[in-house]
Amino acid sequence: MKLGRLNHVGVATPSIEAALRFWRDVMGARVIGEPFDMAAQGVRVCFVETPGEDGTAGTQIELLEPLGEGSPIAAFLEKNPLGGQHHLAFEVPDIHAAKVWFEGQGKRVLGEPRMGAHGTLVFFVHPRDMGGVLTEIMETPDGH
Ligand code: CO
């Protein structure tokens, strides 16, 4: 298993609209995606990119707003009403090999690999096995 780059930081928010104002007006983000629903995951998602220096690519922030009843981030927002850092996502070349690796290390993989917001397969690893950090492992998207 070869861990790749940090792809994005997931941030839960009660309102993507309000979060976008913050990232644009206060943090200076200029690359802002269109929000979209991932109904199967129970979240509305929007990517913003932190401004890089001199036009270089920054780092992606994945804004997550609960969608529908029983959204997996509803409980998180109950504990953190303002929202907050939710997960870190790392790229790997082979999602199935990565799952075997983490399970072999005794880490609790939450479910089977499923389609993520970048159109590649992802899975999550339980924060209690990862130093308190909910960790998303995603197959590297094309163009990286
Ligand atoms: Co993510």
JSON list of N, CA and C and ligand atoms in Angstrom, two decimals, residues 8-10 47 62 64 87-89 117-118 124 136 138, ligand 1:
[
{"chain": "A", "resi": 8, "resn": "HIS", "atom": "N", "xyz": [-8.03, 16.23, -0.02]},
{"chain": "A", "resi": 8, "resn": "HIS", "atom": "CA", "xyz": [-8.89, 17.31, 0.49]},
{"chain": "A", "resi": 8, "resn": "HIS", "atom": "C", "xyz": [-9.12, 17.16, 1.98]},
{"chain": "A", "resi": 9, "resn": "VAL", "atom": "N", "xyz": [-9.58, 18.25, 2.57]},
{"chain": "A", "resi": 9, "resn": "VAL", "atom": "CA", "xyz": [-10.04, 18.26, 3.95]},
{"chain": "A", "resi": 9, "resn": "VAL", "atom": "C", "xyz": [-11.56, 18.41, 3.91]},
{"chain": "A", "resi": 10, "resn": "GLY", "atom": "N", "xyz": [-12.26, 17.48, 4.56]},
{"chain": "A", "resi": 10, "resn": "GLY", "atom": "CA", "xyz": [-13.72, 17.55, 4.62]},
{"chain": "A", "resi": 10, "resn": "GLY", "atom": "C", "xyz": [-14.14, 18.42, 5.80]},
{"chain": "A", "resi": 47, "resn": "PHE", "atom": "N", "xyz": [-16.98, 21.84, -3.48]},
{"chain": "A", "resi": 47, "resn": "PHE", "atom": "CA", "xyz": [-15.53, 21.97, -3.34]},
{"chain": "A", "resi": 47, "resn": "PHE", "atom": "C", "xyz": [-15.11, 23.42, -3.52]},
{"chain": "A", "resi": 62, "resn": "GLU", "atom": "N", "xyz": [-13.59, 20.26, 1.09]},
{"chain": "A", "resi": 62, "resn": "GLU", "atom": "CA", "xyz": [-14.87, 19.66, 0.70]},
{"chain": "A", "resi": 62, "resn": "GLU", "atom": "C", "xyz": [-15.91, 20.06, 1.75]},
{"chain": "A", "resi": 64, "resn": "LEU", "atom": "N", "xyz": [-19.49, 19.96, 3.37]},
{"chain": "A", "resi": 64, "resn": "LEU", "atom": "CA", "xyz": [-20.53, 18.92, 3.47]},
{"chain": "A", "resi": 64, "resn": "LEU", "atom": "C", "xyz": [-21.69, 19.46, 4.28]},
{"chain": "A", "resi": 87, "resn": "HIS", "atom": "N", "xyz": [-13.15, 15.22, 8.11]},
{"chain": "A", "resi": 87, "resn": "HIS", "atom": "CA", "xyz": [-12.26, 14.12, 7.72]},
{"chain": "A", "resi": 87, "resn": "HIS", "atom": "C", "xyz": [-11.10, 14.62, 6.87]},
{"chain": "A", "resi": 88, "resn": "LEU", "atom": "N", "xyz": [-10.08, 13.78, 6.76]},
{"chain": "A", "resi": 88, "resn": "LEU", "atom": "CA", "xyz": [-8.97, 14.01, 5.83]},
{"chain": "A", "resi": 88, "resn": "LEU", "atom": "C", "xyz": [-9.06, 12.92, 4.76]},
{"chain": "A", "resi": 89, "resn": "ALA", "atom": "N", "xyz": [-8.80, 13.29, 3.51]},
{"chain": "A", "resi": 89, "resn": "ALA", "atom": "CA", "xyz": [-8.89, 12.32, 2.41]},
{"chain": "A", "resi": 89, "resn": "ALA", "atom": "C", "xyz": [-7.54, 12.19, 1.71]},
{"chain": "A", "resi": 117, "resn": "ALA", "atom": "N", "xyz": [-17.16, 11.70, -4.22]},
{"chain": "A", "resi": 117, "resn": "ALA", "atom": "CA", "xyz": [-17.51, 12.96, -4.86]},
{"chain": "A", "resi": 117, "resn": "ALA", "atom": "C", "xyz": [-16.61, 13.30, -6.05]},
{"chain": "A", "resi": 118, "resn": "HIS", "atom": "N", "xyz": [-15.46, 12.63, -6.16]},
{"chain": "A", "resi": 118, "resn": "HIS", "atom": "CA", "xyz": [-14.56, 12.89, -7.30]},
{"chain": "A", "resi": 118, "resn": "HIS", "atom": "C", "xyz": [-14.76, 11.87, -8.41]},
{"chain": "A", "resi": 124, "resn": "PHE", "atom": "N", "xyz": [-14.02, 4.83, 4.12]},
{"chain": "A", "resi": 124, "resn": "PHE", "atom": "CA", "xyz": [-13.62, 5.55, 5.32]},
{"chain": "A", "resi": 124, "resn": "PHE", "atom": "C", "xyz": [-13.07, 4.57, 6.34]},
{"chain": "A", "resi": 136, "resn": "GLU", "atom": "N", "xyz": [-10.62, 9.31, 5.01]},
{"chain": "A", "resi": 136, "resn": "GLU", "atom": "CA", "xyz": [-11.16, 8.85, 3.73]},
{"chain": "A", "resi": 136, "resn": "GLU", "atom": "C", "xyz": [-9.99, 8.42, 2.86]},
{"chain": "A", "resi": 138, "resn": "MET", "atom": "N", "xyz": [-9.23, 7.37, -0.97]},
{"chain": "A", "resi": 138, "resn": "MET", "atom": "CA", "xyz": [-9.87, 7.48, -2.29]},
{"chain": "A", "resi": 138, "resn": "MET", "atom": "C", "xyz": [-8.90, 7.09, -3.39]},
{"chain": "B", "resi": 1, "resn": "CO", "atom": "CO", "xyz": [-14.21, 13.65, 1.40]}
]
